[in-house]
Coordinates of N, CA and C and ligand atoms in Angstrom, one line a residue:
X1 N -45.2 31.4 -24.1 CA -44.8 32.7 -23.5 C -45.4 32.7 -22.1
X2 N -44.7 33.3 -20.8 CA -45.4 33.4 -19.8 C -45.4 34.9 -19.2
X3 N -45.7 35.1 -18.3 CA -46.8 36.3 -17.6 C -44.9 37.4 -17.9
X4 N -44.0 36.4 -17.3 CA -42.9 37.5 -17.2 C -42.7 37.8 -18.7
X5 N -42.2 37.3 -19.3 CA -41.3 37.4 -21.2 C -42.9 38.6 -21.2
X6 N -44.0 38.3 -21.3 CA -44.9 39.0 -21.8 C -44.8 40.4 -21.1
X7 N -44.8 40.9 -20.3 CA -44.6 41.8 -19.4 C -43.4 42.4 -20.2
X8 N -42.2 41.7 -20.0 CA -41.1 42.3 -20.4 C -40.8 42.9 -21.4
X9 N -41.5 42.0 -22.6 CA -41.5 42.7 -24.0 C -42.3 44.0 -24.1
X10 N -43.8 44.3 -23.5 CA -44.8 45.1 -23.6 C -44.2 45.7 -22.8
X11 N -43.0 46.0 -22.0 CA -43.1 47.4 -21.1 C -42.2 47.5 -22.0
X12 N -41.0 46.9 -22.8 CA -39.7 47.8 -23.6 C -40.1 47.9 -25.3
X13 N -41.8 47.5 -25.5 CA -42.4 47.8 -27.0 C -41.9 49.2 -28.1
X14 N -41.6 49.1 -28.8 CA -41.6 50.6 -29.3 C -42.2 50.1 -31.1
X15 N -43.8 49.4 -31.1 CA -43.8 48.7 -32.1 C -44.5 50.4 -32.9
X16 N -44.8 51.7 -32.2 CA -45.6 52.6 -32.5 C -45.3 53.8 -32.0
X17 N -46.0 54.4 -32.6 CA -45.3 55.8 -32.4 C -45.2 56.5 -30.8
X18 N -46.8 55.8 -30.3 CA -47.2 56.0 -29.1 C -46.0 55.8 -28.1
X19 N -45.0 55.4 -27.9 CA -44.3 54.9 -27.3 C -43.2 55.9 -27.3
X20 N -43.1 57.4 -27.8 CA -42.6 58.0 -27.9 C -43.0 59.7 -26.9
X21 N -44.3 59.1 -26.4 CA -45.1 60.0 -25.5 C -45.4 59.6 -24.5
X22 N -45.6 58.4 -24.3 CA -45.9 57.5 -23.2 C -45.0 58.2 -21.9
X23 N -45.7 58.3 -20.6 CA -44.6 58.1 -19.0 C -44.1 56.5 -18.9
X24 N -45.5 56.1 -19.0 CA -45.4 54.7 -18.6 C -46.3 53.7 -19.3
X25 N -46.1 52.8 -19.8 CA -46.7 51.4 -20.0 C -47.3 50.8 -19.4
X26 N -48.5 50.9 -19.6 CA -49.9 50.0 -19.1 C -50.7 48.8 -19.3
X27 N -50.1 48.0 -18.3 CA -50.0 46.8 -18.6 C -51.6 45.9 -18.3
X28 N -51.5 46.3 -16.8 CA -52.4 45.5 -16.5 C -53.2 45.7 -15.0
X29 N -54.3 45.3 -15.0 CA -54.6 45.5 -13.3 C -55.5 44.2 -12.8
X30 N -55.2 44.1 -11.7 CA -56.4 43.2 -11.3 C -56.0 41.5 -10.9
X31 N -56.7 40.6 -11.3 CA -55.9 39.3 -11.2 C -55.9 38.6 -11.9
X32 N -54.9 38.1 -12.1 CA -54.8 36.9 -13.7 C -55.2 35.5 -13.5
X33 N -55.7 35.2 -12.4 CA -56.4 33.9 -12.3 C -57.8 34.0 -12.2
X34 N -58.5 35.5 -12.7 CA -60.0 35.9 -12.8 C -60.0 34.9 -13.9
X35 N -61.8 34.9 -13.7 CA -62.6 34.5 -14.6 C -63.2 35.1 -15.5
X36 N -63.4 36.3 -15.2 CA -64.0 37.7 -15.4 C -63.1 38.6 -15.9
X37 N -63.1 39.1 -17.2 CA -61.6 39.8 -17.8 C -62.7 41.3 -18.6
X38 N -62.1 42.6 -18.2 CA -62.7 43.6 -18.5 C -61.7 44.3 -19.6
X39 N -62.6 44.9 -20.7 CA -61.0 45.0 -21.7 C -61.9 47.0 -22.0
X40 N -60.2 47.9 -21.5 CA -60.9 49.1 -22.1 C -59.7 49.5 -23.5
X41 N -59.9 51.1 -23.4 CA -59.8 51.5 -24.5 C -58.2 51.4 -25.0
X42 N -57.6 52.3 -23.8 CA -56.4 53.1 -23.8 C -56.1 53.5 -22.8
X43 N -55.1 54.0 -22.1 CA -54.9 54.8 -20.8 C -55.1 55.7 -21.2
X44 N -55.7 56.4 -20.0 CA -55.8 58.1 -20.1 C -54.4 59.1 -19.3
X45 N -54.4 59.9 -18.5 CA -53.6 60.8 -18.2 C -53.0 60.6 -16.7
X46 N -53.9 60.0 -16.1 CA -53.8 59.0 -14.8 C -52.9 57.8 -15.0
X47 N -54.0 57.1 -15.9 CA -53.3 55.9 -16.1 C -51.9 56.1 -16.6
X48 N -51.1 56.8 -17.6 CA -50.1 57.1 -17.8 C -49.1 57.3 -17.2
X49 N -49.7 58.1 -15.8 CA -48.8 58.7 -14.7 C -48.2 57.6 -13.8
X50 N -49.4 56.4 -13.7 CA -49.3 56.0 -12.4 C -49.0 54.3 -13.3
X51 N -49.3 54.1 -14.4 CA -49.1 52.5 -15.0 C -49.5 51.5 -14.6
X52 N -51.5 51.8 -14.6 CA -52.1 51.0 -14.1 C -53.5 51.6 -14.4
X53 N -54.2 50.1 -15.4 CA -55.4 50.5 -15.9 C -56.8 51.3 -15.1
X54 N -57.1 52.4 -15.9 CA -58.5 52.5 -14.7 C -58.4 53.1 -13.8
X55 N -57.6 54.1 -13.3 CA -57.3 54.5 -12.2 C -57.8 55.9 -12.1
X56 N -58.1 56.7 -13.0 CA -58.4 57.8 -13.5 C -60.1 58.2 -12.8
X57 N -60.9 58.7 -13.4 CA -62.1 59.4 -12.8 C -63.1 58.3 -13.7
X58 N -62.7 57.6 -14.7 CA -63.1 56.7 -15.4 C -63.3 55.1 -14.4
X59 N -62.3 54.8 -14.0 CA -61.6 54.1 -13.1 C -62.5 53.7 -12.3
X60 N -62.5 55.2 -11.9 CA -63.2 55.1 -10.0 C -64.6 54.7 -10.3
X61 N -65.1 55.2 -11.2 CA -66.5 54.9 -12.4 C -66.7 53.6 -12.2
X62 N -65.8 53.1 -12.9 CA -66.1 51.4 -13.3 C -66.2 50.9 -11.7
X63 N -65.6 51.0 -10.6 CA -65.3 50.4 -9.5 C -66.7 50.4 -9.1
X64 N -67.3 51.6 -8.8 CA -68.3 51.9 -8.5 C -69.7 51.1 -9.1
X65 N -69.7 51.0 -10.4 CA -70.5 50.1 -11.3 C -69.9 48.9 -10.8
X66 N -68.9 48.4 -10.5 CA -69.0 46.9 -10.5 C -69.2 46.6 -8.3
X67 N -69.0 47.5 -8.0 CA -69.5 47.6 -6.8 C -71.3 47.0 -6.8
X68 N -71.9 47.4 -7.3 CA -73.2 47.1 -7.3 C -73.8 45.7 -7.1
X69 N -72.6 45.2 -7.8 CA -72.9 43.6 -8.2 C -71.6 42.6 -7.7
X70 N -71.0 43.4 -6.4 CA -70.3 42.8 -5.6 C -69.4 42.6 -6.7
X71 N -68.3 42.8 -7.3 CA -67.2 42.9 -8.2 C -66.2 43.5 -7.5
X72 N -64.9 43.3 -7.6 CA -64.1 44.3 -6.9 C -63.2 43.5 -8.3
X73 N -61.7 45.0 -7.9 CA -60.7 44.4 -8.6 C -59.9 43.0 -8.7
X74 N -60.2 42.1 -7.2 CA -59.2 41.1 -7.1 C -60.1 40.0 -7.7
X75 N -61.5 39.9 -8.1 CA -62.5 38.9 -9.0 C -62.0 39.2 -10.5
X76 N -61.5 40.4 -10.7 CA -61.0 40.3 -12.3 C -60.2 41.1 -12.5
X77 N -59.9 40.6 -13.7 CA -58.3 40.8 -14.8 C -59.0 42.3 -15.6
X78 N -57.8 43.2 -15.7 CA -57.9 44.7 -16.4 C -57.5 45.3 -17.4
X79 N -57.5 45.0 -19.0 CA -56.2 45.2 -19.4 C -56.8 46.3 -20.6
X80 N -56.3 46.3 -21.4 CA -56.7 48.2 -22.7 C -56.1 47.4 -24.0
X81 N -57.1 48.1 -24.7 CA -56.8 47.4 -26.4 C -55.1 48.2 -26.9
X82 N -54.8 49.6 -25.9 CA -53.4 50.0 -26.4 C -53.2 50.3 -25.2
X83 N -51.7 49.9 -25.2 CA -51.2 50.0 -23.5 C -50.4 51.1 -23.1
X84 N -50.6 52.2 -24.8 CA -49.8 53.5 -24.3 C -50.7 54.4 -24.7
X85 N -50.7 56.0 -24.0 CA -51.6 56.6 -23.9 C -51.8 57.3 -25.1
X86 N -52.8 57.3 -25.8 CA -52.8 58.3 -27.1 C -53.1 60.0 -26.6
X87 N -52.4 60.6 -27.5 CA -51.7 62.2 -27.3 C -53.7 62.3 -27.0
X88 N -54.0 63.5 -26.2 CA -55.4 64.3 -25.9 C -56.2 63.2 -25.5
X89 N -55.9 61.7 -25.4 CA -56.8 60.8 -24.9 C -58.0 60.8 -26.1
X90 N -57.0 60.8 -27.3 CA -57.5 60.8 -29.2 C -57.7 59.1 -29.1
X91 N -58.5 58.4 -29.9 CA -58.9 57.4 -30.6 C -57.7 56.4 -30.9
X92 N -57.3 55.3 -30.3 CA -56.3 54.9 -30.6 C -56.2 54.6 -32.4
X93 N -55.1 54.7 -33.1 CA -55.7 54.4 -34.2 C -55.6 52.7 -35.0
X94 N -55.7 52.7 -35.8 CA -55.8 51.4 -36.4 C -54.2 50.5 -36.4
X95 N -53.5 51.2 -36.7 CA -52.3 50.9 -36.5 C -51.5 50.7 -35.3
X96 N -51.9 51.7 -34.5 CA -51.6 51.4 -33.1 C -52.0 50.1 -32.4
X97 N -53.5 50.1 -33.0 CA -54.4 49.0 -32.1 C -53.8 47.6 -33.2
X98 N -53.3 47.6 -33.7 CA -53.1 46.4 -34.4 C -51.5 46.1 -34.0
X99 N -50.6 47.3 -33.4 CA -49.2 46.7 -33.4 C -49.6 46.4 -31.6
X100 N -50.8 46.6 -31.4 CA -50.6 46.6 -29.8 C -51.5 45.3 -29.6
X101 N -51.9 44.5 -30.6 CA -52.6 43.5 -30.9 C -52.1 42.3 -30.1
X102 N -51.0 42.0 -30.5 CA -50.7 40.5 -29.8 C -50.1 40.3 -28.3
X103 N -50.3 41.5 -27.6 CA -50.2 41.9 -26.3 C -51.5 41.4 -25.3
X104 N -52.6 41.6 -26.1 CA -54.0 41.3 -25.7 C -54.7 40.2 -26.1
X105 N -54.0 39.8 -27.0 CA -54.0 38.4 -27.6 C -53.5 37.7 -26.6
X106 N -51.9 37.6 -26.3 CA -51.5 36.7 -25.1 C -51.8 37.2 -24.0
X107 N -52.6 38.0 -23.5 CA -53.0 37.9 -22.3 C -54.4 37.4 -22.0
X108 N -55.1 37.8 -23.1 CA -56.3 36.5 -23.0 C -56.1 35.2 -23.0
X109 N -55.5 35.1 -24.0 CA -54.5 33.0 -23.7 C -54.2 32.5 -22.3
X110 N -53.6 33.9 -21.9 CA -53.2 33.3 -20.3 C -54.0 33.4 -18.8
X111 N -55.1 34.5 -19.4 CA -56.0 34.8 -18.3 C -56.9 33.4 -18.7
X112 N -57.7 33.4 -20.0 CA -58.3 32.3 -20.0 C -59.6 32.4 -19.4
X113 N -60.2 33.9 -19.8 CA -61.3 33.9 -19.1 C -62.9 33.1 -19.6
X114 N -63.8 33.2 -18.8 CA -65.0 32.6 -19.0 C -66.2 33.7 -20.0
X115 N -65.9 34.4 -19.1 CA -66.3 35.5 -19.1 C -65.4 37.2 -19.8
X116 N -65.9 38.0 -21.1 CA -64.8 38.6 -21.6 C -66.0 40.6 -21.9
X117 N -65.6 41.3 -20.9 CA -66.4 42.1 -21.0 C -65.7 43.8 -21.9
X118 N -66.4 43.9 -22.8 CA -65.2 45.0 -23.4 C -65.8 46.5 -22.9
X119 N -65.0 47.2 -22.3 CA -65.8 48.6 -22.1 C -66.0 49.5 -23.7
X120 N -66.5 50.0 -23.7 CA -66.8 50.6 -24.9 C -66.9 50.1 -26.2
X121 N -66.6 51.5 -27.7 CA -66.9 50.6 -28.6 C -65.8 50.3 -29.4
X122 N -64.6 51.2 -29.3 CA -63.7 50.6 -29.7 C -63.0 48.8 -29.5
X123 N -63.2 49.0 -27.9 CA -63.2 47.1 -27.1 C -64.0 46.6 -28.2
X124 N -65.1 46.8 -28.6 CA -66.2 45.7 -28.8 C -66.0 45.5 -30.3
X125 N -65.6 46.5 -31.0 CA -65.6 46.5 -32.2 C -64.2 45.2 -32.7
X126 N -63.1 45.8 -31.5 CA -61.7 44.7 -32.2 C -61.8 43.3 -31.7
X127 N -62.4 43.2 -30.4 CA -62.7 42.0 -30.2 C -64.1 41.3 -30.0
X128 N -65.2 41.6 -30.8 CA -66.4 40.9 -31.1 C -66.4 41.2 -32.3
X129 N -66.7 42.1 -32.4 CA -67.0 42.3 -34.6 C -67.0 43.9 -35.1
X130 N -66.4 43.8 -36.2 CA -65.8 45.1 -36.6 C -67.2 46.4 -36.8
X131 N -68.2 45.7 -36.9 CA -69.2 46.5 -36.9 C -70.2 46.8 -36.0
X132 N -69.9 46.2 -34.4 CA -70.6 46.5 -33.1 C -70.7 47.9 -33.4
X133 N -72.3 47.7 -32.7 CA -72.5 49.4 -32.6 C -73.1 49.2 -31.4
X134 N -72.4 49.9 -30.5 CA -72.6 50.4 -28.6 C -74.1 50.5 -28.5
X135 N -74.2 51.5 -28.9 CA -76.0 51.8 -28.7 C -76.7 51.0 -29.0
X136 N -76.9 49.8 -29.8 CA -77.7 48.9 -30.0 C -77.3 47.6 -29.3
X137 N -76.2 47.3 -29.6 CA -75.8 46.0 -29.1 C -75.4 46.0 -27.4
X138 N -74.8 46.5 -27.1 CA -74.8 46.5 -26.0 C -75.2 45.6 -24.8
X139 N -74.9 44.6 -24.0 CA -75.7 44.0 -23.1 C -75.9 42.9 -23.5
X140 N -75.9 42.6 -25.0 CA -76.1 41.7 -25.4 C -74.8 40.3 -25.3
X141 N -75.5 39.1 -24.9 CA -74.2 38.1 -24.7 C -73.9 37.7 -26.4
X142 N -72.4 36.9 -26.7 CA -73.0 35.7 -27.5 C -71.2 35.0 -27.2
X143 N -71.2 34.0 -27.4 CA -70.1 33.0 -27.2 C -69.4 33.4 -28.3
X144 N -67.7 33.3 -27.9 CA -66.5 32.8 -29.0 C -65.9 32.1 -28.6
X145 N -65.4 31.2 -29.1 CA -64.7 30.0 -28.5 C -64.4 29.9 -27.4
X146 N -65.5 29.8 -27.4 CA -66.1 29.4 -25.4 C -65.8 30.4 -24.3
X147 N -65.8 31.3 -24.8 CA -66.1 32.6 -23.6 C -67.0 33.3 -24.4
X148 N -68.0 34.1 -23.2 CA -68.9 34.9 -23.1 C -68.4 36.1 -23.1
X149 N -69.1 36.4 -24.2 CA -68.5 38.4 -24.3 C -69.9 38.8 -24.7
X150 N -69.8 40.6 -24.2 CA -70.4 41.6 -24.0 C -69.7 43.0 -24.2
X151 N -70.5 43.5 -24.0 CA -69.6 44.8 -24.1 C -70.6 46.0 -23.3
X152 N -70.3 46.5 -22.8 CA -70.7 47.7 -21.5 C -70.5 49.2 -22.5
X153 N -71.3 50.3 -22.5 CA -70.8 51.9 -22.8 C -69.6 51.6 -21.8
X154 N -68.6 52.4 -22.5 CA -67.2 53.1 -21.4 C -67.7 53.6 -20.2
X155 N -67.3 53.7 -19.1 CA -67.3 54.3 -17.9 C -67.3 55.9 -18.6
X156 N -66.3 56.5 -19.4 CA -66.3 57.7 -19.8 C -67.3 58.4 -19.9
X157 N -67.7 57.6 -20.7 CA -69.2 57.7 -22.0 C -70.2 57.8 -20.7
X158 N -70.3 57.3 -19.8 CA -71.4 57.2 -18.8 C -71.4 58.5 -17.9
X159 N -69.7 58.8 -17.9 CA -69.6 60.1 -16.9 C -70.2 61.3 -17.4
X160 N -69.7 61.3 -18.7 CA -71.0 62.4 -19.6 C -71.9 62.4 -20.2
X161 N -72.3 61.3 -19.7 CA -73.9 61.0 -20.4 C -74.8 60.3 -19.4
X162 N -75.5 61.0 -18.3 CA -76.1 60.1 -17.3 C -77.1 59.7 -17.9
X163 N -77.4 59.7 -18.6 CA -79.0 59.2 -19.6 C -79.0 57.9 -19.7
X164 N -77.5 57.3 -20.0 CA -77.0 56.2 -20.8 C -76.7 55.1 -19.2
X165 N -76.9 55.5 -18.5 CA -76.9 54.9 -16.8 C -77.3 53.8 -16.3
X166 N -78.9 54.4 -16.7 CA -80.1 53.0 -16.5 C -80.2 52.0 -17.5
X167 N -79.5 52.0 -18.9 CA -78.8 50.9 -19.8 C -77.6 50.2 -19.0
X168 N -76.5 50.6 -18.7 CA -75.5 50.3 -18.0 C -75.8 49.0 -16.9
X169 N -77.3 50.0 -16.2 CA -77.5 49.2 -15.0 C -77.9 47.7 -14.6
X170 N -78.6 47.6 -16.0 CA -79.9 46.4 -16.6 C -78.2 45.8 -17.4
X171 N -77.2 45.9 -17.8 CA -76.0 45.3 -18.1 C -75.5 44.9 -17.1
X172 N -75.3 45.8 -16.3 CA -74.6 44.8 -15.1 C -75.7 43.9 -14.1
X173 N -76.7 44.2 -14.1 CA -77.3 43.1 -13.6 C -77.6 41.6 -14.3
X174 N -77.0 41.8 -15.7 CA -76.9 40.4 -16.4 C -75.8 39.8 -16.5
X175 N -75.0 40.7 -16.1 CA -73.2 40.4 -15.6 C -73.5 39.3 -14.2
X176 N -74.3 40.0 -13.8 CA -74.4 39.5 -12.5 C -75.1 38.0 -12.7
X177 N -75.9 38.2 -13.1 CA -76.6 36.3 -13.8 C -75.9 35.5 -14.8
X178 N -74.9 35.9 -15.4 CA -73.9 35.2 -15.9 C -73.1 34.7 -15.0
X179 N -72.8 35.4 -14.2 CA -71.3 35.2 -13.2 C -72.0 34.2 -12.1
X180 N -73.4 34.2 -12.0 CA -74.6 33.1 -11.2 C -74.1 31.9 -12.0
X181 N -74.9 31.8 -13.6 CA -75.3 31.0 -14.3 C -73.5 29.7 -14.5
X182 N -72.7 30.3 -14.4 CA -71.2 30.1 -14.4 C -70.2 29.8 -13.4
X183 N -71.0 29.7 -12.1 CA -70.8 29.3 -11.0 C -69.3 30.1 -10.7
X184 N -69.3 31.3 -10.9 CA -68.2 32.3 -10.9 C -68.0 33.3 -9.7
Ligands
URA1 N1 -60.0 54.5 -20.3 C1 -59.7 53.3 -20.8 O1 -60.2 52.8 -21.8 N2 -58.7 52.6 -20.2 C2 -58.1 53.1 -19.1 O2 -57.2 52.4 -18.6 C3 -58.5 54.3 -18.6 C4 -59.5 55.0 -19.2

């Protein structure tokens, strides 16, 4: 499958109910020849509007965080474990995340990254292990077939919780020694 067929199918999906509420289909942001691939939750009410991950007050969040460590959008790929917006910006649910599964599937295949960072804990839970817990694990690296994953608190989680900040920070400073150590 390539970048188009995949696009094509994910913007005309109706594998879920979500697809019934949606503006728009949220596909993707950023660049598909990164090394560096950032995976969030869901669109929110922004992203919805406009059909493009991250764009929201969350968004500006992450930019800002990856600012720090010289990151911008065009170093990496952007994509959400569901690519339509769940009703109140509710918890995608299991079924959703599972018919929205092979969307994220082939776009890892084709990004191909080195590096695979999940925002929050929903990210980390479907794509590292079903029993990641954010508050502990966090920051922590470990290899899956041959990419490096982690997982970051959500940008969200950060905007109401500045406590959770100076964790965040000591994260992306090891983002930053990966992306050294990887000649990235
Ligand atoms: N939160 C997410 O998890 N993804 C987005 O695209 C926006 C907000």
């Amino acid at each position: 499958m390539d970048w188009e067929q995949l696009k094509a199918q994910c913007m005309a999906c109706r594998s879920c109910d979500l697809c019934t509420t949606r503006n728009n289909v949220v596909f993707e942001a950023g660049n598909r020849e990164a090394k560096l691939m950032f995976v969030g939750e869901g669109p929110g009410e922004q992203e919805d509007r406009r059909g493009i991950p991250f764009v929201g007050a969350a968004g500006q969040f992450l930019d800002e965080m990856l600012s720090i460590i010289d990151v911008d959008r065009k170093r990496c790929y952007i994509a959400n474990i569901v690519k339509c917006r769940p009703p109140q910006n509710r918890d995608p649910l299991e079924t959703e995340q599972d018919a929205c599964w092979p969307f994220l599937e082939a776009q890892i295949q084709l990004v191909q990254p080195k590096i695979l960072v999940c925002l929050g804990r929903i990210a980390a839970q479907r794509l590292i292990r079903p029993d990641y817990r954010i508050t502990r694990d966090h920051g922590r690296w470990e290899q899956q077939n041959g990419v490096w994953m982690t997982a970051f608190y959500h940008p969200s989680a950060l905007l109401r919780d500045a406590s959770k900040r100076p964790d965040t920070f000591s994260d992306l400073l090891s983002l930053r020694e990966k992306l050294k150590e990887l000649d990235i």
